[in-house]
Amino acid sequence: MAQTGRAAADLRVDGSRLWERIEALGEIGQVLGPNGERGCARLALTDADRDGRDLVVSWMLDLGLQVTVDAIGNVVGTRPGSDPQAAPVMTGSHIDTVRTGGRFDGNLGVLAGLEVIETLEQHGITTLRPIAVGFFTDEEGARFAPDMLGSLVYVGGLAVEEALDIVAVDDGATVGEELARIGYAGSTPCPAAVVPHAFVELHIEQGPVLEDEGIAIGVVTGVQGISWTELTIVGQSAHAGTTPMGMRHDPGYAAAAIIVAARELALRFGAGQVATVGRCEFTPDLVNVVPSEVLLTLDLRNSDDAVLQRAEVELRGICNDVAAAEGVTLGRRTLARFEPVEFDAGMIELVESTAAQLGLSSRRMPSGAGHDAQMLSRVCPTSMIFVPSVGGLSHNIAELTERADIEAGANVLLHTLLATATTP
Ligand code: HGY
Ligand code: MN
Ligand code: MN
């Protein structure tokens, strides 16, 4: 019978054990900075991702979890409940990182899920519902777009066959080829046959709000809309010295104008609108050649989809005007387009009340970053727990969350999962 009541209410995670796992996983694909920063480079489906996966799977097996790998490489470890018919309560996140990633983005949510399970095991606590901890393939979308690819397929938002054909931005390999190469082309079908009863994800905030306000826990109300576009600007390569300025069709100049326009548009639209050009590649990328082609990416986000659409339309018009004036052509490819997501009111309240019961300050807030939770919210009641990021920094090797904040977040996860896993 599920043990609840006073004993369970006093349960707390082992913060040191959790920190040790974060450190151990962080050593895989570790990137060292000039001032002692320790970050991670584990782009999706690379050897480093494989090694990270192998380590986390070994921890899942050590905990006696039933481990499955699905056709898009999502890995789920499940601890049985007393009612084998009951749908599981699920937590998890991702362990792939960007190239200048940190040890906490995604990793925290997966390892805190394992810590919750180890805590329950340690104290002999059974739950009515199974508890599942997953890591989803390619959450970052940095190597294979879109982001949240694995969780999108997991919930049936994209056919797995289509996902397997997606080509990497760096070396042209497909998702399917890389899954097979690293040994994670699983046999469990997608989308997931069992829909979770609820999903809760613990994640670092990756922004400055909680730290600025001195608040321990972010109760996440939803995720802003995401719009990723790849632009291919084609001009005419020419000699840097002999070609008069009036004769040039310079995609590099057009790209620069677009980058400036994206920033100016975000500032003009005001708070809530962000715009980023994260990739900009010149061909032939030589000092004395007017480039023939430039590839760049536009990342626009807003929690109001109507405003985000307005931003997309306005920037599209600016790009067209810039291209016409410079006499270059524009190719566009949508890499990702996800509407804003609102999480479940009941789950939001549960996270909020759980933080209060633990004596932790909290505030409701939307997520500026994309998360696997936004995909799980398509199929089950979902919310997220944020913990502060030092300096509001993430997607940076200096990313850091303090141990006490990690432990607090993991305790909120523990009791949120307990509350949902012990109720029919
Ligand atoms: O892009 C994002 O928001 C997430 O890090 N994938
Ligand atoms: Mn993340
Ligand atoms: Mn990230």
Coordinates of C-alpha atoms and ligand atoms in Angstrom, one line a residue:
M1 CA 0.0 0.0 0.0
A2 CA 1.3 3.4 -0.8
Q3 CA 2.9 4.9 2.3
T4 CA 1.7 8.4 2.8
G5 CA 0.9 10.7 5.7
R6 CA 3.5 12.1 8.1
A7 CA 6.4 9.8 7.1
A8 CA 6.2 10.7 3.5
A9 CA 5.7 14.4 4.2
D10 CA 9.1 14.4 6.0
L11 CA 10.9 12.9 3.1
R12 CA 13.7 14.9 1.6
V13 CA 16.1 14.1 -1.2
D14 CA 19.8 13.5 -0.7
G15 CA 21.3 16.7 -2.1
S16 CA 24.8 15.4 -2.1
R17 CA 24.0 12.3 -4.0
L18 CA 22.1 14.4 -6.6
W19 CA 25.1 16.8 -6.9
E20 CA 27.5 14.0 -7.3
R21 CA 25.5 12.7 -10.3
I22 CA 25.3 16.1 -11.8
E23 CA 29.1 16.4 -11.5
A24 CA 29.6 12.9 -12.9
L25 CA 27.4 13.5 -15.9
G26 CA 28.9 16.9 -16.4
E27 CA 32.3 15.3 -16.9
I28 CA 31.1 13.7 -20.1
G29 CA 31.7 16.2 -23.0
Q30 CA 33.1 18.6 -20.4
V31 CA 34.3 22.0 -21.7
L32 CA 36.6 24.0 -19.4
G33 CA 36.6 27.8 -19.4
P34 CA 39.5 30.2 -18.8
N35 CA 38.2 31.0 -15.3
G36 CA 37.4 27.5 -14.1
E37 CA 34.0 27.4 -15.7
R38 CA 33.0 23.7 -16.4
G39 CA 30.4 23.4 -19.1
C40 CA 29.2 20.7 -21.4
A41 CA 29.2 20.0 -25.1
R42 CA 27.0 17.0 -25.8
L43 CA 25.2 17.8 -29.0
A44 CA 22.4 15.4 -29.8
L45 CA 23.4 11.9 -31.0
T46 CA 27.1 12.6 -30.9
D47 CA 29.5 10.2 -29.2
A48 CA 29.4 12.5 -26.1
D49 CA 25.6 12.2 -26.1
R50 CA 25.9 8.4 -26.4
D51 CA 28.3 8.3 -23.4
G52 CA 26.0 10.5 -21.3
R53 CA 23.0 8.3 -22.3
D54 CA 25.0 5.1 -21.3
L55 CA 25.8 6.6 -17.9
V56 CA 22.2 7.6 -17.1
V57 CA 20.9 4.3 -18.3
S58 CA 23.4 2.5 -16.0
W59 CA 22.0 4.5 -13.1
M60 CA 18.4 3.6 -14.1
L61 CA 19.3 -0.1 -14.2
D62 CA 21.1 0.2 -10.8
L63 CA 17.8 1.6 -9.4
G64 CA 16.0 -1.5 -10.8
L65 CA 13.9 0.6 -13.2
Q66 CA 12.3 -1.0 -16.3
V67 CA 14.2 0.8 -19.1
T68 CA 12.8 1.3 -22.6
V69 CA 14.3 3.0 -25.6
D70 CA 11.9 4.1 -28.3
A71 CA 12.3 4.5 -32.1
I72 CA 13.4 8.2 -31.7
G73 CA 15.9 7.3 -28.9
N74 CA 13.8 8.6 -26.0
V75 CA 14.8 6.6 -22.9
V76 CA 12.3 6.0 -20.0
G77 CA 13.0 4.3 -16.7
T78 CA 9.9 3.2 -14.8
R79 CA 9.5 2.3 -11.1
P80 CA 6.4 0.0 -10.7
G81 CA 3.5 1.2 -8.5
S82 CA 1.2 -1.0 -6.5
D83 CA -1.5 -0.7 -9.2
P84 CA 0.0 -2.1 -12.5
Q85 CA -3.0 -0.8 -14.4
A86 CA -2.5 2.8 -13.3
A87 CA -1.0 5.3 -15.8
P88 CA 2.4 6.4 -14.6
V89 CA 3.3 9.8 -13.3
M90 CA 6.2 11.0 -15.4
T91 CA 9.1 13.4 -14.9
G92 CA 12.3 14.0 -16.9
S93 CA 14.0 16.4 -19.3
H94 CA 17.0 16.1 -21.6
I95 CA 20.7 15.4 -21.4
D96 CA 21.8 16.7 -24.8
T97 CA 23.3 20.1 -24.6
V98 CA 24.2 23.0 -26.9
R99 CA 27.9 23.3 -27.9
T100 CA 28.5 25.8 -25.1
G101 CA 26.1 24.2 -22.6
G102 CA 26.1 23.9 -18.9
R103 CA 25.9 21.0 -16.5
F104 CA 22.4 21.8 -15.4
D105 CA 20.2 22.6 -18.4
G106 CA 18.1 19.5 -18.9
N107 CA 20.5 17.3 -16.9
L108 CA 19.0 18.5 -13.6
G109 CA 15.5 17.4 -14.4
V110 CA 16.6 13.9 -15.4
L111 CA 18.9 13.4 -12.4
A112 CA 16.5 14.9 -9.9
G113 CA 13.9 12.3 -11.2
L114 CA 16.4 9.5 -10.4
E115 CA 17.1 11.1 -7.0
V116 CA 13.4 11.1 -6.2
I117 CA 13.2 7.4 -7.1
E118 CA 16.3 6.5 -5.0
T119 CA 14.8 8.5 -2.1
L120 CA 11.5 6.5 -2.3
E121 CA 13.5 3.2 -2.6
Q122 CA 15.7 4.2 0.4
H123 CA 12.6 4.8 2.6
G124 CA 10.6 1.8 1.3
I125 CA 7.9 4.1 0.0
T126 CA 5.6 2.5 -2.6
T127 CA 3.2 4.5 -4.7
L128 CA -0.1 3.6 -6.3
R129 CA 1.0 4.7 -9.7
P130 CA 4.3 3.9 -11.4
I131 CA 6.8 6.7 -11.6
A132 CA 8.7 7.2 -14.8
V133 CA 11.8 9.2 -15.5
G134 CA 12.7 10.0 -19.1
F135 CA 15.3 11.8 -21.1
F136 CA 14.1 12.9 -24.6
T137 CA 16.2 13.0 -27.7
D138 CA 17.5 16.3 -29.1
E139 CA 15.6 18.7 -26.9
E140 CA 18.0 21.5 -27.9
G141 CA 17.4 21.2 -31.6
A142 CA 20.9 22.7 -32.1
R143 CA 22.1 19.8 -34.3
F144 CA 18.8 18.6 -35.6
A145 CA 15.9 21.1 -35.8
P146 CA 13.3 21.5 -34.5
D147 CA 14.0 21.5 -30.8
M148 CA 12.1 19.2 -28.4
L149 CA 12.2 16.7 -31.3
G150 CA 12.1 13.5 -29.2
S151 CA 9.2 14.7 -26.9
L152 CA 7.3 16.0 -30.0
V153 CA 7.5 12.5 -31.5
Y154 CA 6.8 10.9 -28.1
V155 CA 3.4 12.7 -27.9
G156 CA 2.5 12.1 -31.6
G157 CA 3.3 15.7 -32.8
L158 CA 5.5 14.4 -35.6
A159 CA 5.7 11.1 -37.3
V160 CA 8.8 9.2 -36.3
E161 CA 9.6 8.4 -39.9
E162 CA 9.7 12.1 -40.7
A163 CA 11.9 12.8 -37.6
L164 CA 14.4 10.0 -38.6
D165 CA 15.0 11.7 -41.9
I166 CA 16.0 15.1 -40.4
V167 CA 19.5 16.1 -41.4
A168 CA 22.2 17.5 -39.0
V169 CA 23.3 21.0 -39.6
D170 CA 27.0 20.1 -39.0
D171 CA 27.8 17.0 -40.9
G172 CA 24.7 16.1 -43.0
A173 CA 24.0 12.8 -41.1
T174 CA 20.3 12.0 -40.5
V175 CA 18.7 11.4 -37.1
G176 CA 18.1 7.8 -38.0
E177 CA 21.7 7.2 -39.0
E178 CA 23.0 8.7 -35.8
L179 CA 20.6 6.9 -33.6
A180 CA 21.7 3.6 -35.2
R181 CA 25.4 4.6 -34.9
I182 CA 25.3 5.3 -31.2
G183 CA 23.1 2.3 -30.5
Y184 CA 19.9 4.1 -29.4
A185 CA 17.5 3.2 -32.3
G186 CA 15.1 1.7 -29.9
S187 CA 12.3 -0.8 -30.5
T188 CA 9.6 0.7 -28.4
P189 CA 7.1 2.3 -30.9
C190 CA 6.4 6.0 -31.1
P191 CA 4.1 7.8 -30.1
A192 CA 4.2 6.4 -26.6
A193 CA 1.5 3.7 -26.1
V194 CA 0.9 4.7 -22.5
V195 CA -0.1 8.4 -21.8
P196 CA 1.3 9.6 -18.5
H197 CA -1.3 10.5 -15.8
A198 CA 0.7 13.8 -15.3
F199 CA 4.1 15.2 -16.1
V200 CA 6.3 17.5 -14.0
E201 CA 9.7 18.8 -15.2
L202 CA 12.3 20.4 -12.9
H203 CA 14.6 22.8 -14.9
I204 CA 16.9 25.7 -14.3
E205 CA 15.2 29.1 -15.1
Q206 CA 17.9 30.1 -17.5
G207 CA 17.0 33.7 -17.0
P208 CA 17.5 36.4 -14.2
V209 CA 14.0 36.6 -12.6
L210 CA 14.2 34.3 -9.6
E211 CA 17.7 35.5 -8.7
D212 CA 16.8 39.2 -9.1
E213 CA 13.7 38.7 -6.9
G214 CA 15.4 36.4 -4.3
I215 CA 12.8 33.7 -4.9
A216 CA 13.6 30.0 -4.5
I217 CA 11.0 28.3 -6.9
G218 CA 9.5 29.3 -10.2
V219 CA 6.0 27.9 -10.7
V220 CA 5.9 27.7 -14.5
T221 CA 2.6 28.6 -16.1
G222 CA 3.6 27.9 -19.7
V223 CA 6.1 28.4 -22.5
Q224 CA 6.3 31.2 -25.0
G225 CA 5.9 30.7 -28.8
I226 CA 9.0 29.8 -30.8
S227 CA 9.7 30.6 -34.5
W228 CA 12.9 29.4 -36.1
T229 CA 13.7 30.2 -39.7
E230 CA 16.8 29.4 -41.8
L231 CA 17.6 32.0 -44.5
T232 CA 19.9 31.3 -47.4
I233 CA 20.9 34.5 -49.1
V234 CA 22.5 34.1 -52.5
G235 CA 24.5 36.9 -54.2
Q236 CA 27.5 37.0 -56.5
S237 CA 31.0 36.2 -55.3
A238 CA 33.5 38.8 -56.6
H239 CA 36.9 40.2 -56.1
A240 CA 37.1 42.3 -52.9
G241 CA 39.6 44.7 -54.5
T242 CA 38.5 45.1 -58.1
T243 CA 34.7 45.1 -57.8
P244 CA 33.2 48.6 -57.5
M245 CA 30.7 49.0 -54.6
G246 CA 27.8 49.7 -57.0
M247 CA 28.4 46.5 -58.8
R248 CA 28.1 44.2 -55.8
H249 CA 25.4 41.8 -54.8
D250 CA 26.8 41.0 -51.4
P251 CA 24.8 38.5 -49.3
G252 CA 27.1 39.4 -46.4
Y253 CA 25.9 43.0 -46.4
A254 CA 22.3 41.8 -46.6
A255 CA 22.8 39.4 -43.7
A256 CA 24.2 42.2 -41.6
A257 CA 21.2 44.4 -42.4
I258 CA 18.9 41.6 -41.4
I259 CA 20.7 41.0 -38.1
V260 CA 20.4 44.7 -37.2
A261 CA 16.8 44.8 -38.3
A262 CA 15.9 41.7 -36.1
R263 CA 17.4 43.5 -33.0
E264 CA 15.6 46.7 -33.8
L265 CA 12.3 44.9 -34.4
A266 CA 12.5 43.2 -31.0
L267 CA 13.3 46.5 -29.2
R268 CA 10.5 48.2 -31.1
F269 CA 8.0 45.5 -30.2
G270 CA 9.1 45.9 -26.6
A271 CA 9.1 43.5 -23.6
G272 CA 8.0 40.0 -24.4
Q273 CA 9.5 40.0 -27.9
V274 CA 13.0 38.5 -28.4
A275 CA 14.9 38.0 -31.6
T276 CA 18.2 36.2 -32.1
V277 CA 20.5 35.4 -35.1
G278 CA 22.6 32.5 -33.7
R279 CA 24.1 31.2 -36.9
C280 CA 25.6 33.1 -39.7
E281 CA 27.8 31.2 -42.2
F282 CA 29.6 32.9 -45.1
T283 CA 30.6 31.0 -48.3
P284 CA 33.4 30.9 -49.3
D285 CA 34.4 32.6 -46.1
L286 CA 37.6 34.2 -47.4
V287 CA 39.1 37.6 -46.6
N288 CA 39.3 38.8 -50.2
V289 CA 36.1 37.4 -51.7
V290 CA 32.7 39.1 -51.7
P291 CA 30.7 36.1 -50.4
S292 CA 28.5 34.1 -52.8
E293 CA 26.1 32.9 -50.1
V294 CA 25.2 33.4 -46.5
L295 CA 23.2 31.1 -44.3
L296 CA 21.7 32.6 -41.2
T297 CA 19.0 31.6 -38.6
L298 CA 16.3 33.7 -37.1
D299 CA 14.9 32.8 -33.6
L300 CA 11.8 34.9 -32.7
R301 CA 9.8 34.3 -29.6
N302 CA 6.8 35.8 -27.8
S303 CA 4.2 34.5 -25.4
D304 CA 1.5 36.2 -27.5
D305 CA 1.1 34.3 -30.7
A306 CA -0.6 37.2 -32.5
V307 CA 2.3 39.4 -31.7
L308 CA 4.8 36.7 -32.7
Q309 CA 3.0 36.4 -36.1
R310 CA 3.2 40.1 -36.5
A311 CA 6.9 40.0 -35.8
E312 CA 7.3 37.2 -38.4
V313 CA 5.4 39.1 -41.1
E314 CA 7.3 42.4 -40.4
L315 CA 10.7 40.8 -40.5
R316 CA 9.8 38.8 -43.6
G317 CA 9.0 42.1 -45.3
I318 CA 12.2 43.7 -44.1
C319 CA 14.3 40.7 -45.4
N320 CA 12.5 41.0 -48.8
D321 CA 13.3 44.7 -49.1
V322 CA 16.9 44.2 -48.1
A323 CA 17.3 41.5 -50.6
A324 CA 15.7 43.5 -53.4
A325 CA 17.9 46.5 -52.7
E326 CA 21.1 44.4 -52.8
G327 CA 20.1 42.3 -55.7
V328 CA 20.4 39.0 -53.9
T329 CA 17.9 36.2 -53.6
L330 CA 16.4 34.7 -50.4
G331 CA 15.6 31.1 -49.6
R332 CA 13.6 30.3 -46.5
R333 CA 13.2 27.1 -44.5
T334 CA 11.1 26.8 -41.3
L335 CA 13.1 25.0 -38.7
A336 CA 10.6 25.2 -35.8
R337 CA 7.3 26.8 -35.1
F338 CA 5.5 26.1 -31.8
E339 CA 2.7 28.1 -30.5
P340 CA 2.7 29.4 -26.9
V341 CA 1.6 26.8 -24.3
E342 CA -0.4 27.2 -21.1
F343 CA 0.2 24.5 -18.5
D344 CA -2.6 22.8 -16.5
A345 CA -4.1 24.9 -13.7
G346 CA -4.3 22.0 -11.3
M347 CA -0.6 21.1 -11.8
I348 CA 0.4 24.7 -11.4
E349 CA -1.5 24.9 -8.1
L350 CA 0.1 21.7 -7.0
V351 CA 3.6 22.9 -7.6
E352 CA 2.8 26.2 -5.9
S353 CA 1.3 24.6 -2.8
T354 CA 4.1 22.0 -2.6
A355 CA 6.7 24.8 -2.5
A356 CA 4.7 26.5 0.2
Q357 CA 4.4 23.3 2.3
L358 CA 8.2 23.1 2.1
G359 CA 8.6 26.6 3.3
L360 CA 10.0 27.8 -0.1
S361 CA 9.2 31.2 -1.7
S362 CA 7.8 30.9 -5.1
R363 CA 6.3 33.0 -8.0
R364 CA 4.4 32.1 -11.1
M365 CA 6.2 32.7 -14.3
P366 CA 6.2 31.7 -18.0
S367 CA 9.2 30.0 -19.5
G368 CA 11.3 31.9 -22.1
A369 CA 13.0 28.7 -23.1
G370 CA 11.4 25.7 -24.9
H371 CA 11.1 22.5 -22.9
D372 CA 10.0 18.9 -23.3
A373 CA 7.1 19.7 -20.9
Q374 CA 5.5 21.9 -23.5
M375 CA 5.1 18.7 -25.7
L376 CA 3.9 16.5 -22.8
S377 CA 1.3 19.1 -22.0
R378 CA -0.4 18.1 -25.3
V379 CA -1.3 14.8 -23.8
C380 CA -1.5 15.1 -20.0
P381 CA -1.7 17.7 -17.1
T382 CA 1.7 19.3 -17.0
S383 CA 3.7 21.9 -15.1
M384 CA 7.3 22.8 -14.4
I385 CA 9.5 23.7 -11.4
F386 CA 12.2 26.4 -12.0
V387 CA 15.2 27.0 -9.8
P388 CA 17.4 30.1 -10.0
S389 CA 20.2 30.5 -12.5
V390 CA 23.2 32.4 -11.2
G391 CA 23.5 35.6 -13.2
G392 CA 20.5 34.5 -15.3
L393 CA 23.1 32.7 -17.5
S394 CA 22.5 29.6 -19.6
H395 CA 23.6 28.2 -22.9
N396 CA 27.0 29.3 -21.6
I397 CA 29.7 27.1 -20.0
A398 CA 29.5 29.4 -16.9
E399 CA 25.9 28.2 -16.2
L400 CA 25.4 27.6 -12.5
T401 CA 22.7 26.9 -10.0
E402 CA 23.6 26.7 -6.3
R403 CA 23.4 23.4 -4.5
A404 CA 20.8 24.6 -2.0
D405 CA 18.6 25.7 -4.9
I406 CA 19.0 22.3 -6.6
E407 CA 18.1 20.5 -3.4
A408 CA 15.1 22.7 -2.9
G409 CA 13.9 22.2 -6.4
A410 CA 14.4 18.4 -6.2
N411 CA 12.3 18.3 -2.9
V412 CA 9.5 20.2 -4.7
L413 CA 9.7 17.6 -7.4
L414 CA 9.7 14.7 -4.9
H415 CA 6.5 15.9 -3.2
T416 CA 4.8 16.9 -6.4
L417 CA 5.4 13.4 -7.8
L418 CA 4.4 11.8 -4.5
A419 CA 1.1 13.8 -4.5
T420 CA 0.2 12.7 -8.0
A421 CA 1.5 9.1 -7.7
T422 CA -0.4 8.3 -4.6
T423 CA -3.8 9.4 -5.8
P424 CA -6.1 7.3 -8.1
Ligands
HGY1 O1 15.7 26.7 -27.6 C1 15.2 26.4 -26.5 O2 14.5 27.2 -25.9 C2 15.6 25.2 -25.8 O3 16.9 25.4 -25.2 N1 15.7 24.1 -26.7
MN2 MN 16.7 22.7 -21.4
MN3 MN 18.8 24.4 -23.6

